[in-house]
């Protein structure tokens, strides 16, 4: 219960009173004392079923393309936050230091400072990459297998599987399944996305190349041109 209460507080934190989504989060927090016991009971019995997220399309920064964003129900967020608070410390022990996105105590400015340090040190041959449609195309079976390497609790694994397969509701199309990927907009998605790319981080480090990654954007810095060509080829094979 303490974990659920903490999750509710974080979900409602900094939410605007003037936006519908923020109002829903704040209302749930105000009703938490009444609602959480029933939620806790469902989770204990393995009966909790996440509701579909609402899909909207928003402009992609620097492009004319639109990208999908899922707006999850508040209770989904609460449960995902509670799960994340338990499993994130487990995954953090395995994450490579060159991963900066969506991690505690790290951010984009830290990644930029690291890049500048490497450039100043002579690592001036750069492979610049962006995994297109990354969140929507992660193979769910491989992602669940990666999770199971660190977590053996069957109830937690089943709950994460349900979140991946919850589907989305889209205006004019109704419910649609989510057979690949981890939903953008979901509380737990950035953590799972980092876990899936974690082997790539370590593979690049074993080759002696300097990688700096922020979610699905990353660069690999090398000292010589032929190293950069080899790094590019290695990333292509890994993907």
Coordinates of N, CA and C in Angstrom, one line a residue:
X1 N 0.8 -1.2 0.0 CA 0.0 0.0 0.0 C 0.9 1.3 0.0
X2 N 2.0 1.2 0.8 CA 2.8 2.4 0.8 C 3.4 2.7 -0.6
X3 N 3.7 1.6 -1.4 CA 4.2 1.8 -2.7 C 3.1 2.4 -3.6
X4 N 1.9 2.0 -3.5 CA 0.8 2.5 -4.3 C 0.6 4.0 -4.0
X5 N 0.6 4.3 -2.7 CA 0.4 5.7 -2.3 C 1.5 6.6 -2.8
X6 N 2.7 6.1 -2.8 CA 3.8 6.9 -3.4 C 3.6 7.1 -4.9
X7 N 3.2 6.0 -5.5 CA 2.9 6.1 -7.0 C 1.9 7.1 -7.3
X8 N 0.8 7.1 -6.6 CA -0.3 8.1 -6.8 C 0.3 9.5 -6.7
X9 N 1.1 9.8 -5.6 CA 1.6 11.1 -5.4 C 2.5 11.5 -6.6
X10 N 3.3 10.6 -7.1 CA 4.2 11.0 -8.2 C 3.4 11.2 -9.5
X11 N 2.4 10.4 -9.7 CA 1.5 10.6 -10.9 C 0.8 11.9 -10.9
X12 N 0.4 12.4 -9.8 CA -0.3 13.6 -9.7 C 0.6 14.8 -9.6
X13 N 1.9 14.6 -9.3 CA 2.8 15.7 -9.1 C 3.0 16.6 -10.3
X14 N 2.9 17.9 -10.1 CA 3.2 18.8 -11.2 C 2.1 18.8 -12.3
X15 N 1.0 18.1 -12.1 CA 0.0 18.1 -13.1 C -0.9 19.4 -13.1
X16 N -1.1 19.9 -14.2 CA -1.9 21.2 -14.3 C -3.3 21.0 -13.9
X17 N -3.8 21.9 -13.1 CA -5.3 21.9 -12.7 C -6.1 22.4 -13.9
X18 N -5.5 23.0 -14.9 CA -6.3 23.6 -16.0 C -6.4 22.7 -17.3
X19 N -5.8 21.5 -17.2 CA -5.9 20.5 -18.3 C -6.6 19.3 -17.9
X20 N -7.4 18.7 -18.8 CA -8.2 17.6 -18.4 C -7.4 16.4 -17.9
X21 N -6.3 16.1 -18.5 CA -5.4 15.0 -18.0 C -4.9 15.3 -16.6
X22 N -4.5 16.5 -16.3 CA -4.1 16.9 -15.0 C -5.2 16.8 -14.0
X23 N -6.4 17.2 -14.4 CA -7.5 17.2 -13.5 C -7.9 15.7 -13.1
X24 N -7.8 14.8 -14.0 CA -8.0 13.4 -13.7 C -7.0 12.8 -12.8
X25 N -5.8 13.2 -13.0 CA -4.7 12.7 -12.0 C -4.9 13.2 -10.6
X26 N -5.2 14.5 -10.5 CA -5.4 15.1 -9.2 C -6.7 14.6 -8.5
X27 N -7.7 14.3 -9.3 CA -8.9 13.8 -8.7 C -8.7 12.4 -8.2
X28 N -7.9 11.6 -8.9 CA -7.6 10.2 -8.4 C -6.8 10.3 -7.1
X29 N -5.9 11.2 -7.1 CA -5.1 11.4 -5.8 C -6.0 11.8 -4.7
X30 N -6.9 12.6 -4.9 CA -7.9 13.0 -3.8 C -8.7 11.9 -3.4
X31 N -9.0 10.9 -4.3 CA -9.8 9.8 -3.9 C -9.0 8.5 -3.6
X32 N -7.7 8.7 -3.4 CA -6.8 7.5 -3.3 C -7.2 6.7 -2.1
X33 N -7.5 7.3 -1.0 CA -7.8 6.5 0.2 C -8.9 5.5 0.0
X34 N -9.9 5.9 -0.8 CA -11.0 5.1 -1.1 C -10.7 4.1 -2.2
X35 N -9.9 4.4 -3.2 CA -9.8 3.6 -4.4 C -8.6 2.6 -4.3
X36 N -7.6 2.9 -3.5 CA -6.4 2.1 -3.5 C -6.6 0.7 -2.9
X37 N -7.4 0.5 -1.8 CA -7.6 -0.8 -1.3 C -8.1 -1.8 -2.3
X38 N -9.1 -1.4 -3.2 CA -9.6 -2.3 -4.2 C -8.6 -2.6 -5.3
X39 N -7.8 -1.6 -5.6 CA -6.7 -1.8 -6.6 C -5.7 -2.7 -6.0
X40 N -5.3 -2.6 -4.8 CA -4.3 -3.5 -4.2 C -4.9 -4.9 -4.2
X41 N -6.1 -5.1 -3.9 CA -6.7 -6.4 -3.9 C -6.7 -7.1 -5.2
X42 N -7.0 -6.3 -6.3 CA -6.9 -6.8 -7.6 C -5.5 -7.3 -8.0
X43 N -4.5 -6.4 -7.6 CA -3.1 -6.8 -7.9 C -2.7 -8.0 -7.2
X44 N -3.1 -8.1 -5.9 CA -2.7 -9.3 -5.1 C -3.3 -10.6 -5.7
X45 N -4.5 -10.5 -6.3 CA -5.1 -11.7 -6.8 C -4.7 -11.9 -8.3
X46 N -4.0 -11.0 -8.9 CA -3.6 -11.2 -10.3 C -4.8 -10.9 -11.2
X47 N -5.7 -10.1 -10.8 CA -6.9 -9.8 -11.6 C -6.9 -8.4 -12.2
X48 N -5.8 -7.6 -12.0 CA -5.8 -6.3 -12.6 C -5.6 -6.4 -14.1
X49 N -6.4 -5.7 -14.8 CA -6.3 -5.7 -16.3 C -6.2 -4.2 -16.8
X50 N -5.0 -3.8 -17.3 CA -4.9 -2.4 -17.7 C -5.9 -2.1 -18.8
X51 N -6.4 -0.9 -18.8 CA -7.3 -0.4 -19.8 C -6.5 0.2 -21.0
X52 N -7.1 0.2 -22.2 CA -6.4 0.7 -23.4 C -6.1 2.2 -23.2
X53 N -4.9 2.6 -23.7 CA -4.6 4.0 -23.8 C -5.3 4.7 -24.9
X54 N -5.5 6.0 -24.8 CA -6.1 6.8 -25.9 C -5.0 7.3 -26.8
X55 N -5.0 6.9 -28.1 CA -3.9 7.3 -29.0 C -4.3 8.7 -29.7
X56 N -3.3 9.6 -29.6 CA -3.4 10.8 -30.3 C -2.1 11.0 -31.2
X57 N -2.2 11.8 -32.2 CA -1.0 12.1 -33.0 C -0.6 13.5 -32.8
X58 N 0.7 13.6 -32.6 CA 1.3 15.0 -32.3 C 2.5 15.2 -33.3
X59 N 2.8 16.5 -33.5 CA 3.9 16.8 -34.5 C 5.2 16.3 -33.9
X60 N 6.0 15.8 -34.8 CA 7.4 15.3 -34.4 C 8.3 16.5 -34.6
X61 N 9.1 16.8 -33.5 CA 10.0 17.9 -33.5 C 10.9 17.9 -34.7
X62 N 11.0 19.0 -35.4 CA 11.9 19.1 -36.6 C 11.5 18.4 -37.8
X63 N 10.2 18.0 -37.9 CA 9.7 17.2 -39.0 C 8.3 17.5 -39.3
X64 N 7.8 17.2 -40.5 CA 6.4 17.3 -40.8 C 5.6 16.1 -40.4
X65 N 6.3 15.0 -40.0 CA 5.7 13.8 -39.7 C 4.9 14.0 -38.3
X66 N 4.0 13.1 -38.1 CA 3.3 13.0 -36.8 C 3.7 11.7 -36.1
X67 N 3.8 11.8 -34.8 CA 4.1 10.6 -34.1 C 3.0 10.2 -33.1
X68 N 2.8 8.9 -32.9 CA 1.7 8.5 -32.0 C 2.1 8.7 -30.5
X69 N 1.1 9.1 -29.7 CA 1.3 9.3 -28.3 C 0.1 8.6 -27.6
X70 N 0.4 7.8 -26.6 CA -0.7 7.1 -25.9 C -0.9 7.9 -24.6
X71 N -2.2 8.2 -24.3 CA -2.6 8.9 -23.1 C -3.2 7.8 -22.2
X72 N -2.5 7.2 -21.2 CA -3.1 6.1 -20.5 C -4.0 6.6 -19.4
X73 N -5.0 5.7 -19.0 CA -5.9 6.0 -17.9 C -5.0 6.2 -16.6
X74 N -5.5 7.0 -15.7 CA -4.8 7.3 -14.5 C -4.4 6.1 -13.7
X75 N -5.3 5.1 -13.6 CA -5.0 3.9 -12.8 C -3.9 3.1 -13.4
X76 N -3.8 3.1 -14.8 CA -2.7 2.4 -15.4 C -1.4 3.0 -15.0
X77 N -1.4 4.4 -14.9 CA -0.1 5.1 -14.6 C 0.3 4.8 -13.1
X78 N -0.7 4.7 -12.3 CA -0.5 4.4 -10.9 C 0.2 3.0 -10.7
X79 N -0.4 2.0 -11.4 CA 0.2 0.7 -11.3 C 1.6 0.6 -11.9
X80 N 1.7 1.2 -13.1 CA 3.0 1.2 -13.8 C 4.1 1.9 -12.9
X81 N 3.7 3.0 -12.3 CA 4.7 3.7 -11.4 C 5.0 2.9 -10.2
X82 N 4.1 2.2 -9.6 CA 4.4 1.3 -8.5 C 5.3 0.2 -8.9
X83 N 5.1 -0.4 -10.1 CA 6.0 -1.5 -10.6 C 7.3 -0.9 -10.9
X84 N 7.4 0.3 -11.5 CA 8.7 0.9 -11.9 C 9.5 1.2 -10.6
X85 N 8.9 1.6 -9.6 CA 9.6 1.9 -8.3 C 10.3 0.7 -7.7
X86 N 9.7 -0.5 -8.1 CA 10.3 -1.8 -7.6 C 11.4 -2.3 -8.5
X87 N 11.1 -2.2 -9.8 CA 12.1 -2.9 -10.7 C 13.2 -2.0 -11.3
X88 N 13.0 -0.7 -11.2 CA 14.0 0.3 -11.8 C 15.3 0.1 -11.1
X89 N 15.4 0.0 -9.7 CA 16.7 -0.2 -9.1 C 17.4 -1.5 -9.5
X90 N 16.6 -2.5 -9.9 CA 17.2 -3.8 -10.3 C 17.9 -3.6 -11.7
X91 N 17.2 -2.9 -12.6 CA 17.7 -2.7 -13.9 C 18.9 -1.7 -13.9
X92 N 18.8 -0.7 -13.0 CA 19.8 0.3 -12.9 C 21.2 -0.3 -12.6
X93 N 21.2 -1.4 -11.9 CA 22.5 -2.1 -11.6 C 23.2 -2.6 -12.9
X94 N 22.4 -2.8 -13.9 CA 22.9 -3.4 -15.1 C 23.2 -2.4 -16.3
X95 N 22.6 -1.2 -16.2 CA 22.7 -0.3 -17.2 C 24.1 0.3 -17.4
X96 N 24.4 0.5 -18.7 CA 25.8 1.0 -19.0 C 25.8 2.5 -18.6
X97 N 27.0 3.0 -18.3 CA 27.2 4.4 -17.9 C 26.9 5.4 -19.1
X98 N 27.0 4.9 -20.4 CA 26.8 5.8 -21.5 C 25.3 6.0 -21.9
X99 N 24.4 5.5 -21.1 CA 23.0 5.7 -21.3 C 22.5 6.8 -20.4
X100 N 21.9 7.8 -21.0 CA 21.5 9.0 -20.2 C 20.0 9.3 -20.2
X101 N 19.3 8.7 -21.1 CA 17.9 9.1 -21.2 C 17.0 8.4 -20.1
X102 N 16.1 9.2 -19.5 CA 15.1 8.7 -18.6 C 15.7 7.8 -17.5
X103 N 16.8 8.3 -16.9 CA 17.4 7.6 -15.8 C 17.6 8.5 -14.6
X104 N 17.5 8.0 -13.4 CA 17.6 8.8 -12.2 C 18.9 9.6 -12.1
X105 N 18.8 10.9 -11.9 CA 20.0 11.7 -11.8 C 20.8 12.0 -13.0
X106 N 20.1 11.7 -14.2 CA 20.8 11.9 -15.5 C 19.9 12.7 -16.4
X107 N 20.5 13.3 -17.4 CA 19.7 14.1 -18.3 C 20.4 14.4 -19.6
X108 N 19.8 15.2 -20.5 CA 20.4 15.5 -21.8 C 21.6 16.4 -21.6
X109 N 21.7 17.3 -20.6 CA 22.9 18.1 -20.4 C 24.1 17.3 -20.0
X110 N 23.8 16.2 -19.2 CA 24.9 15.3 -18.9 C 25.5 14.6 -20.1
X111 N 24.6 14.2 -21.0 CA 25.0 13.6 -22.2 C 25.8 14.5 -23.1
X112 N 25.4 15.8 -23.2 CA 26.1 16.7 -24.0 C 27.5 17.0 -23.4
X113 N 27.6 17.1 -22.1 CA 28.9 17.3 -21.5 C 29.8 16.2 -21.8
X114 N 29.3 14.9 -21.8 CA 30.2 13.8 -22.1 C 30.6 13.8 -23.5
X115 N 29.7 14.2 -24.4 CA 30.1 14.3 -25.9 C 31.2 15.3 -26.0
X116 N 31.1 16.5 -25.4 CA 32.1 17.5 -25.5 C 33.5 17.1 -24.9
X117 N 33.4 16.3 -23.8 CA 34.7 15.8 -23.3 C 35.4 14.9 -24.3
X118 N 34.6 14.0 -24.9 CA 35.2 13.1 -25.9 C 35.7 13.8 -27.1
X119 N 35.0 14.8 -27.6 CA 35.5 15.5 -28.7 C 36.8 16.3 -28.4
X120 N 36.8 16.8 -27.2 CA 38.0 17.6 -26.8 C 39.2 16.6 -26.7
X121 N 38.9 15.3 -26.4 CA 40.0 14.3 -26.2 C 40.4 13.7 -27.5
X122 N 39.8 14.1 -28.6 CA 40.2 13.6 -29.9 C 39.4 12.5 -30.5
X123 N 38.2 12.2 -29.9 CA 37.3 11.2 -30.5 C 36.4 12.0 -31.5
X124 N 36.9 12.3 -32.7 CA 36.2 13.2 -33.6 C 35.5 12.5 -34.7
X125 N 35.6 11.2 -34.9 CA 34.9 10.5 -35.9 C 33.6 10.0 -35.3
X126 N 32.5 10.4 -35.8 CA 31.2 10.2 -35.1 C 30.2 9.5 -36.0
X127 N 29.6 8.4 -35.5 CA 28.4 7.8 -36.1 C 27.2 8.4 -35.3
X128 N 26.3 9.0 -36.1 CA 25.1 9.6 -35.5 C 23.9 8.8 -35.9
X129 N 23.1 8.3 -34.9 CA 22.0 7.4 -35.3 C 20.7 7.7 -34.5
X130 N 19.6 7.4 -35.1 CA 18.3 7.6 -34.5 C 17.5 6.3 -34.9
X131 N 17.0 5.6 -34.0 CA 16.2 4.4 -34.3 C 14.8 4.8 -34.6
X132 N 14.4 4.8 -35.9 CA 13.1 5.3 -36.3 C 12.0 4.4 -35.7
X133 N 11.0 5.0 -35.1 CA 9.8 4.3 -34.6 C 10.2 3.3 -33.6
X134 N 11.2 3.6 -32.8 CA 11.8 2.6 -31.8 C 10.7 2.1 -30.8
X135 N 10.1 3.0 -30.1 CA 9.2 2.5 -29.1 C 8.0 1.7 -29.6
X136 N 7.6 1.9 -30.9 CA 6.5 1.2 -31.4 C 6.9 -0.1 -32.0
X137 N 8.2 -0.4 -32.2 CA 8.6 -1.6 -32.9 C 9.4 -2.5 -32.2
X138 N 9.6 -2.3 -30.9 CA 10.4 -3.3 -30.1 C 9.6 -4.6 -30.1
X139 N 10.3 -5.7 -30.4 CA 9.6 -7.1 -30.4 C 9.3 -7.4 -28.9
X140 N 8.0 -7.6 -28.7 CA 7.6 -7.8 -27.3 C 8.1 -9.1 -26.7
X141 N 8.2 -10.2 -27.5 CA 8.7 -11.4 -27.0 C 10.2 -11.3 -26.5
X142 N 11.0 -10.6 -27.3 CA 12.4 -10.4 -26.9 C 12.5 -9.5 -25.7
X143 N 11.6 -8.5 -25.6 CA 11.6 -7.5 -24.5 C 11.2 -8.3 -23.2
X144 N 10.2 -9.1 -23.3 CA 9.8 -9.9 -22.1 C 10.9 -10.9 -21.7
X145 N 11.6 -11.4 -22.7 CA 12.7 -12.3 -22.4 C 13.8 -11.6 -21.6
X146 N 14.1 -10.3 -22.1 CA 15.1 -9.5 -21.4 C 14.7 -9.2 -20.0
X147 N 13.4 -8.9 -19.8 CA 13.0 -8.6 -18.4 C 13.1 -9.8 -17.6
X148 N 12.8 -11.0 -18.1 CA 12.8 -12.2 -17.3 C 14.3 -12.6 -16.9
X149 N 15.3 -12.1 -17.6 CA 16.7 -12.3 -17.2 C 17.0 -11.7 -15.8
X150 N 16.2 -10.7 -15.4 CA 16.4 -10.0 -14.2 C 15.3 -10.2 -13.1
X151 N 14.1 -10.6 -13.6 CA 13.0 -10.7 -12.7 C 12.4 -12.1 -12.8
X152 N 12.2 -12.8 -11.7 CA 11.7 -14.1 -11.8 C 10.2 -14.2 -11.3
X153 N 9.7 -13.1 -10.7 CA 8.4 -13.1 -10.2 C 7.3 -13.2 -11.3
X154 N 6.6 -14.3 -11.4 CA 5.7 -14.5 -12.4 C 4.6 -13.5 -12.5
X155 N 4.1 -13.1 -11.3 CA 3.0 -12.1 -11.3 C 3.4 -10.8 -11.9
X156 N 4.7 -10.4 -11.6 CA 5.2 -9.1 -12.2 C 5.3 -9.2 -13.7
X157 N 5.9 -10.4 -14.1 CA 6.1 -10.6 -15.6 C 4.7 -10.6 -16.3
X158 N 3.7 -11.2 -15.7 CA 2.4 -11.3 -16.3 C 1.8 -9.9 -16.4
X159 N 2.0 -9.1 -15.4 CA 1.5 -7.7 -15.3 C 2.1 -6.9 -16.4
X160 N 3.4 -7.0 -16.6 CA 4.1 -6.3 -17.6 C 3.7 -6.7 -19.0
X161 N 3.4 -8.0 -19.2 CA 2.9 -8.5 -20.5 C 1.5 -7.9 -20.8
X162 N 0.7 -7.8 -19.8 CA -0.6 -7.2 -20.0 C -0.5 -5.7 -20.4
X163 N 0.4 -5.0 -19.8 CA 0.6 -3.6 -20.2 C 1.1 -3.5 -21.6
X164 N 1.9 -4.4 -22.0 CA 2.4 -4.3 -23.4 C 1.3 -4.6 -24.4
X165 N 0.4 -5.5 -24.0 CA -0.7 -5.9 -24.9 C -2.0 -5.2 -24.7
X166 N -2.1 -4.1 -23.9 CA -3.3 -3.5 -23.5 C -4.1 -2.9 -24.7
X167 N -3.4 -2.6 -25.8 CA -4.1 -2.0 -27.0 C -4.3 -0.5 -26.8
X168 N -4.8 0.1 -27.8 CA -5.1 1.6 -27.8 C -6.5 1.8 -28.4
X169 N -7.1 2.9 -28.0 CA -8.3 3.4 -28.5 C -8.0 4.7 -29.4
X170 N -8.4 4.6 -30.6 CA -8.1 5.8 -31.5 C -9.4 6.2 -32.1
X171 N -9.6 7.5 -32.2 CA -10.8 8.1 -32.7 C -11.1 7.6 -34.1
X172 N -12.3 7.1 -34.3 CA -12.7 6.7 -35.7 C -12.3 5.3 -36.0
X173 N -11.4 4.7 -35.1 CA -10.9 3.3 -35.4 C -11.2 2.3 -34.3
X174 N -11.6 2.9 -33.1 CA -11.9 2.0 -32.0 C -10.7 1.3 -31.4
X175 N -10.9 0.2 -30.7 CA -9.8 -0.5 -30.1 C -8.9 -1.2 -31.1
X176 N -7.5 -1.0 -30.9 CA -6.6 -1.7 -31.8 C -5.5 -2.4 -30.9
X177 N -5.1 -3.6 -31.3 CA -4.1 -4.3 -30.5 C -2.8 -3.7 -30.6
X178 N -2.0 -3.9 -29.6 CA -0.5 -3.5 -29.6 C 0.3 -4.7 -29.6
X179 N 0.6 -5.2 -30.8 CA 1.3 -6.5 -30.9 C 2.8 -6.3 -30.9
X180 N 3.3 -5.1 -31.1 CA 4.7 -4.8 -31.0 C 4.9 -3.5 -30.2
X181 N 6.1 -3.3 -29.7 CA 6.4 -2.1 -29.1 C 6.0 -2.0 -27.6
X182 N 6.4 -0.9 -27.0 CA 6.0 -0.5 -25.7 C 5.4 0.9 -25.8
X183 N 4.2 1.1 -25.3 CA 3.4 2.2 -25.6 C 4.0 3.6 -25.2
X184 N 4.2 4.5 -26.2 CA 4.7 5.8 -25.9 C 3.7 6.5 -25.0
X185 N 4.2 7.2 -24.0 CA 3.3 7.9 -23.1 C 3.1 7.1 -21.8
X186 N 3.4 5.8 -21.8 CA 3.2 5.0 -20.6 C 4.4 5.3 -19.7
X187 N 4.1 5.2 -18.4 CA 5.1 5.5 -17.3 C 6.3 4.6 -17.4
X188 N 6.0 3.3 -17.7 CA 7.1 2.3 -17.6 C 7.9 2.1 -19.0
X189 N 7.3 2.7 -20.0 CA 7.9 2.5 -21.3 C 9.4 2.9 -21.5
X190 N 9.8 4.1 -21.0 CA 11.2 4.5 -21.1 C 12.2 3.5 -20.4
X191 N 11.8 3.0 -19.3 CA 12.6 2.0 -18.6 C 12.8 0.8 -19.4
X192 N 11.7 0.3 -19.9 CA 11.7 -1.0 -20.7 C 12.5 -0.7 -22.0
X193 N 12.4 0.4 -22.6 CA 13.1 0.8 -23.8 C 14.6 0.8 -23.6
X194 N 15.0 1.4 -22.4 CA 16.4 1.4 -22.1 C 16.9 -0.1 -21.8
X195 N 16.1 -0.9 -21.3 CA 16.5 -2.3 -21.0 C 16.8 -3.0 -22.3
X196 N 15.9 -2.8 -23.3 CA 16.1 -3.5 -24.6 C 17.4 -3.1 -25.3
X197 N 17.8 -1.8 -25.2 CA 19.0 -1.3 -25.9 C 20.3 -1.5 -25.0
X198 N 20.1 -1.9 -23.8 CA 21.2 -2.1 -22.9 C 22.3 -3.0 -23.4
X199 N 22.0 -4.2 -24.1 CA 23.0 -5.0 -24.7 C 23.8 -4.3 -25.7
X200 N 23.2 -3.4 -26.5 CA 23.9 -2.6 -27.5 C 24.9 -1.7 -26.8
X201 N 24.5 -1.1 -25.8 CA 25.5 -0.2 -25.0 C 26.7 -1.0 -24.6
X202 N 26.5 -2.1 -24.1 CA 27.7 -2.9 -23.6 C 28.5 -3.5 -24.8
X203 N 27.8 -3.8 -25.9 CA 28.5 -4.4 -27.0 C 29.5 -3.3 -27.6
X204 N 29.0 -2.1 -27.7 CA 29.8 -1.0 -28.2 C 31.0 -0.7 -27.3
X205 N 30.8 -0.8 -26.0 CA 31.9 -0.6 -25.0 C 32.9 -1.7 -25.1
X206 N 32.5 -2.9 -25.4 CA 33.5 -4.0 -25.5 C 34.4 -3.8 -26.7
X207 N 33.9 -3.1 -27.7 CA 34.7 -2.8 -28.9 C 35.7 -1.7 -28.7
X208 N 35.5 -1.0 -27.6 CA 36.4 0.1 -27.3 C 35.9 1.5 -27.9
X209 N 34.7 1.5 -28.4 CA 34.1 2.7 -28.9 C 33.4 3.5 -27.8
X210 N 33.3 4.8 -28.0 CA 32.7 5.6 -27.0 C 31.3 5.9 -27.5
X211 N 30.3 5.4 -26.8 CA 28.9 5.6 -27.2 C 28.2 6.5 -26.1
X212 N 27.4 7.4 -26.6 CA 26.5 8.3 -25.8 C 25.1 8.1 -26.3
X213 N 24.2 7.6 -25.4 CA 22.9 7.3 -25.9 C 21.8 8.0 -25.0
X214 N 20.8 8.6 -25.7 CA 19.7 9.2 -25.0 C 18.4 8.6 -25.6
X215 N 17.9 7.6 -24.9 CA 16.8 6.8 -25.4 C 17.1 6.2 -26.7
X216 N 16.4 6.6 -27.8 CA 16.6 6.0 -29.1 C 17.5 6.8 -30.0
X217 N 18.1 7.8 -29.5 CA 19.1 8.6 -30.2 C 20.5 8.3 -29.6
X218 N 21.5 8.1 -30.4 CA 22.8 7.9 -29.9 C 23.9 8.2 -30.9
X219 N 25.1 8.5 -30.4 CA 26.2 8.7 -31.2 C 27.3 7.8 -30.7
X220 N 28.2 7.3 -31.6 CA 29.4 6.5 -31.3 C 30.6 7.3 -31.8
X221 N 31.5 7.6 -30.9 CA 32.6 8.4 -31.2 C 33.9 7.6 -31.2
X222 N 34.7 7.8 -32.3 CA 35.9 7.0 -32.5 C 37.1 7.9 -32.8
X223 N 38.2 7.3 -32.7 CA 39.5 8.1 -32.9 C 39.9 8.1 -34.4
X224 N 39.4 7.1 -35.1 CA 39.8 7.0 -36.5 C 38.6 6.7 -37.4
X225 N 38.7 7.1 -38.7 CA 37.6 6.9 -39.6 C 37.2 5.4 -39.8
X226 N 38.2 4.5 -39.9 CA 37.9 3.1 -40.1 C 37.2 2.5 -38.9
X227 N 37.4 3.1 -37.7 CA 36.7 2.6 -36.5 C 35.2 3.0 -36.6
X228 N 35.0 4.2 -37.1 CA 33.6 4.7 -37.2 C 32.9 3.9 -38.3
X229 N 33.5 3.5 -39.4 CA 32.9 2.7 -40.4 C 32.6 1.3 -39.8
X230 N 33.5 0.7 -39.0 CA 33.2 -0.6 -38.3 C 32.1 -0.5 -37.3
X231 N 32.0 0.7 -36.6 CA 30.9 0.9 -35.6 C 29.6 0.9 -36.3
X232 N 29.5 1.7 -37.4 CA 28.3 1.8 -38.2 C 27.8 0.4 -38.7
X233 N 28.8 -0.4 -39.2 CA 28.4 -1.7 -39.6 C 27.9 -2.6 -38.5
X234 N 28.6 -2.5 -37.3 CA 28.2 -3.3 -36.2 C 26.8 -3.0 -35.7
X235 N 26.5 -1.7 -35.7 CA 25.1 -1.2 -35.2 C 24.1 -1.8 -36.2
X236 N 24.4 -1.7 -37.5 CA 23.4 -2.2 -38.5 C 23.2 -3.7 -38.3
X237 N 24.2 -4.5 -38.0 CA 24.0 -5.9 -37.8 C 23.2 -6.2 -36.5
X238 N 23.5 -5.4 -35.5 CA 22.8 -5.5 -34.2 C 21.3 -5.3 -34.3
X239 N 21.0 -4.2 -35.1 CA 19.6 -3.9 -35.3 C 18.8 -4.9 -36.1

